[in-house]
Amino acid sequence: MTGPLLTEIDHVAIAVRDIDAAIEWYAVTFGAQLAHRELVERDGVEEALVRVAESYVQLLTPTREDSPVAKFLEARGEGLHHVAYRVADCAEALDAVKRAGNRVVDETPRPGSRGTTIAFVHPKSSFGTLVELVQEGPAPRRN
Ligand code: CO
């Protein structure tokens, strides 16, 4: 490893039951602006990114009952769902995490919202908090 893999906090994700109410609460309480909203069908979630300086609060709500976020809400209620760190190269960061003997949710990077490339580290390895690695833009082609 040549330097720190994590360059910034990209977002802190919070599971909520009413995403409109949560967006409104951040706006009214903190004057925080909605930067992006997206349905991520693959994950069965709707997400809203509320800007905080160069990072975001990501509000997550399920779009179907079998979505992982629906199961999370059922089991644990609303609250912190995961922390996402920005990395320069998601594949390289994920490899370093795996080489160090950690469990991962995603064996290879996959597309995230906003056209990013992401991978999740298993919370069993990361002290009980789901960790996401986020690279801006699509994964580069590798041969
Ligand atoms: Co996320």
Short mmCIF file of C-alpha atoms and ligand atoms in Angstrom, two decimals:
data_model
loop_
_atom_site.label_atom_id
_atom_site.label_comp_id
_atom_site.label_asym_id
_atom_site.label_seq_id
_atom_site.Cartn_x
_atom_site.Cartn_y
_atom_site.Cartn_z
CA MET A 1 0.00 0.00 0.00
CA THR A 2 1.50 3.34 -1.04
CA GLY A 3 -0.81 5.70 0.81
CA PRO A 4 -4.20 5.92 2.46
CA LEU A 5 -6.86 4.23 0.36
CA LEU A 6 -9.71 6.34 1.73
CA THR A 7 -9.58 9.88 0.37
CA GLU A 8 -12.81 11.36 1.82
CA ILE A 9 -16.12 10.44 3.35
CA ASP A 10 -18.46 10.22 0.35
CA HIS A 11 -21.67 9.74 2.26
CA VAL A 12 -23.27 8.59 5.47
CA ALA A 13 -26.37 6.53 4.66
CA ILE A 14 -29.45 6.56 6.86
CA ALA A 15 -32.38 4.19 6.38
CA VAL A 16 -35.71 6.00 6.65
CA ARG A 17 -39.35 5.06 6.21
CA ASP A 18 -40.48 8.37 4.64
CA ILE A 19 -37.81 9.79 2.34
CA ASP A 20 -39.76 12.98 1.57
CA ALA A 21 -40.14 13.72 5.27
CA ALA A 22 -36.41 13.11 5.80
CA ILE A 23 -35.40 15.39 2.90
CA GLU A 24 -37.73 18.06 4.27
CA TRP A 25 -36.30 17.66 7.77
CA TYR A 26 -32.71 18.21 6.57
CA ALA A 27 -33.85 21.27 4.58
CA VAL A 28 -35.88 22.86 7.37
CA THR A 29 -33.57 21.95 10.24
CA PHE A 30 -30.18 22.55 8.64
CA GLY A 31 -30.89 24.34 5.35
CA ALA A 32 -29.30 21.34 3.61
CA GLN A 33 -30.03 21.06 -0.10
CA LEU A 34 -31.11 17.99 -2.04
CA ALA A 35 -28.35 17.32 -4.61
CA HIS A 36 -29.55 14.11 -6.27
CA ARG A 37 -32.39 11.62 -6.14
CA GLU A 38 -32.42 8.22 -7.78
CA LEU A 39 -34.33 4.95 -7.88
CA VAL A 40 -31.85 2.09 -7.75
CA GLU A 41 -34.04 -0.80 -8.88
CA ARG A 42 -31.28 -3.40 -8.60
CA ASP A 43 -31.04 -2.74 -4.85
CA GLY A 44 -34.74 -2.05 -4.32
CA VAL A 45 -34.11 1.42 -2.90
CA GLU A 46 -34.81 5.03 -3.55
CA GLU A 47 -32.02 7.30 -2.42
CA ALA A 48 -31.68 11.02 -1.90
CA LEU A 49 -28.31 12.71 -1.54
CA VAL A 50 -28.36 15.80 0.67
CA ARG A 51 -25.22 17.86 0.28
CA VAL A 52 -22.94 18.51 3.26
CA ALA A 53 -19.82 20.37 2.04
CA GLU A 54 -18.03 17.92 -0.29
CA SER A 55 -19.93 14.92 1.07
CA TYR A 56 -23.52 13.77 1.35
CA VAL A 57 -26.07 12.40 3.72
CA GLN A 58 -27.70 9.58 1.76
CA LEU A 59 -31.32 8.96 2.75
CA LEU A 60 -32.39 5.44 1.79
CA THR A 61 -35.85 3.95 1.64
CA PRO A 62 -37.00 0.59 0.25
CA THR A 63 -39.06 0.36 -2.94
CA ARG A 64 -40.08 -3.26 -2.37
CA GLU A 65 -40.57 -5.58 0.55
CA ASP A 66 -37.72 -7.96 -0.28
CA SER A 67 -35.12 -5.20 -0.52
CA PRO A 68 -32.21 -5.39 1.93
CA VAL A 69 -33.12 -1.95 3.27
CA ALA A 70 -36.69 -3.14 3.97
CA LYS A 71 -35.22 -6.02 5.98
CA PHE A 72 -32.89 -3.62 7.77
CA LEU A 73 -35.80 -1.34 8.76
CA GLU A 74 -37.81 -4.31 9.97
CA ALA A 75 -34.97 -5.69 12.07
CA ARG A 76 -33.36 -2.51 13.38
CA GLY A 77 -35.66 0.41 12.63
CA GLU A 78 -34.58 3.72 11.14
CA GLY A 79 -30.98 4.78 11.56
CA LEU A 80 -27.41 4.53 10.32
CA HIS A 81 -27.17 1.99 7.50
CA HIS A 82 -23.64 2.38 6.15
CA VAL A 83 -20.67 4.72 5.81
CA ALA A 84 -19.20 5.27 2.34
CA TYR A 85 -15.59 6.27 1.77
CA ARG A 86 -14.26 7.70 -1.48
CA VAL A 87 -11.38 5.79 -3.08
CA ALA A 88 -9.36 6.54 -6.20
CA ASP A 89 -9.73 2.99 -7.53
CA CYS A 90 -12.51 0.76 -6.20
CA ALA A 91 -11.05 -2.51 -7.57
CA GLU A 92 -7.64 -1.78 -6.08
CA ALA A 93 -9.12 -0.82 -2.70
CA LEU A 94 -11.35 -3.91 -2.65
CA ASP A 95 -8.37 -6.15 -3.48
CA ALA A 96 -6.39 -4.61 -0.62
CA VAL A 97 -9.31 -5.22 1.76
CA LYS A 98 -9.61 -8.87 0.64
CA ARG A 99 -5.85 -9.48 0.74
CA ALA A 100 -5.90 -8.31 4.35
CA GLY A 101 -8.30 -11.18 5.10
CA ASN A 102 -11.57 -9.26 5.38
CA ARG A 103 -15.02 -10.46 4.38
CA VAL A 104 -16.69 -8.52 1.59
CA VAL A 105 -20.28 -8.27 0.35
CA ASP A 106 -19.23 -7.60 -3.26
CA GLU A 107 -16.44 -9.76 -4.68
CA THR A 108 -15.98 -7.31 -7.56
CA PRO A 109 -16.90 -3.62 -7.95
CA ARG A 110 -20.33 -2.84 -9.38
CA PRO A 111 -22.21 0.26 -10.59
CA GLY A 112 -23.58 2.56 -7.87
CA SER A 113 -25.82 5.61 -8.10
CA ARG A 114 -24.65 8.83 -9.80
CA GLY A 115 -22.60 6.70 -12.21
CA THR A 116 -20.13 5.70 -9.48
CA THR A 117 -18.39 2.35 -8.99
CA ILE A 118 -18.88 0.75 -5.58
CA ALA A 119 -18.24 -2.29 -3.40
CA PHE A 120 -19.32 -3.15 0.15
CA VAL A 121 -17.15 -4.56 2.95
CA HIS A 122 -18.97 -6.97 5.24
CA PRO A 123 -19.90 -5.47 8.64
CA LYS A 124 -18.62 -8.64 10.34
CA SER A 125 -15.14 -7.45 9.35
CA SER A 126 -15.70 -3.70 9.80
CA PHE A 127 -16.76 -3.60 13.46
CA GLY A 128 -20.48 -3.84 12.89
CA THR A 129 -20.88 -1.01 10.40
CA LEU A 130 -21.41 -1.75 6.73
CA VAL A 131 -18.64 0.04 4.77
CA GLU A 132 -18.95 1.12 1.13
CA LEU A 133 -16.04 2.02 -1.14
CA VAL A 134 -17.00 4.63 -3.76
CA GLN A 135 -15.06 5.57 -6.87
CA GLU A 136 -16.28 8.51 -8.95
CA GLY A 137 -17.27 7.42 -12.45
CA PRO A 138 -17.47 4.00 -14.09
CA ALA A 139 -14.86 1.33 -13.54
CA PRO A 140 -11.95 1.58 -15.98
CA ARG A 141 -11.55 -1.28 -18.43
CA ARG A 142 -8.98 -3.77 -17.26
CA ASN A 143 -7.28 -6.37 -19.39
CO CO B 1 -24.17 4.21 -0.15
#
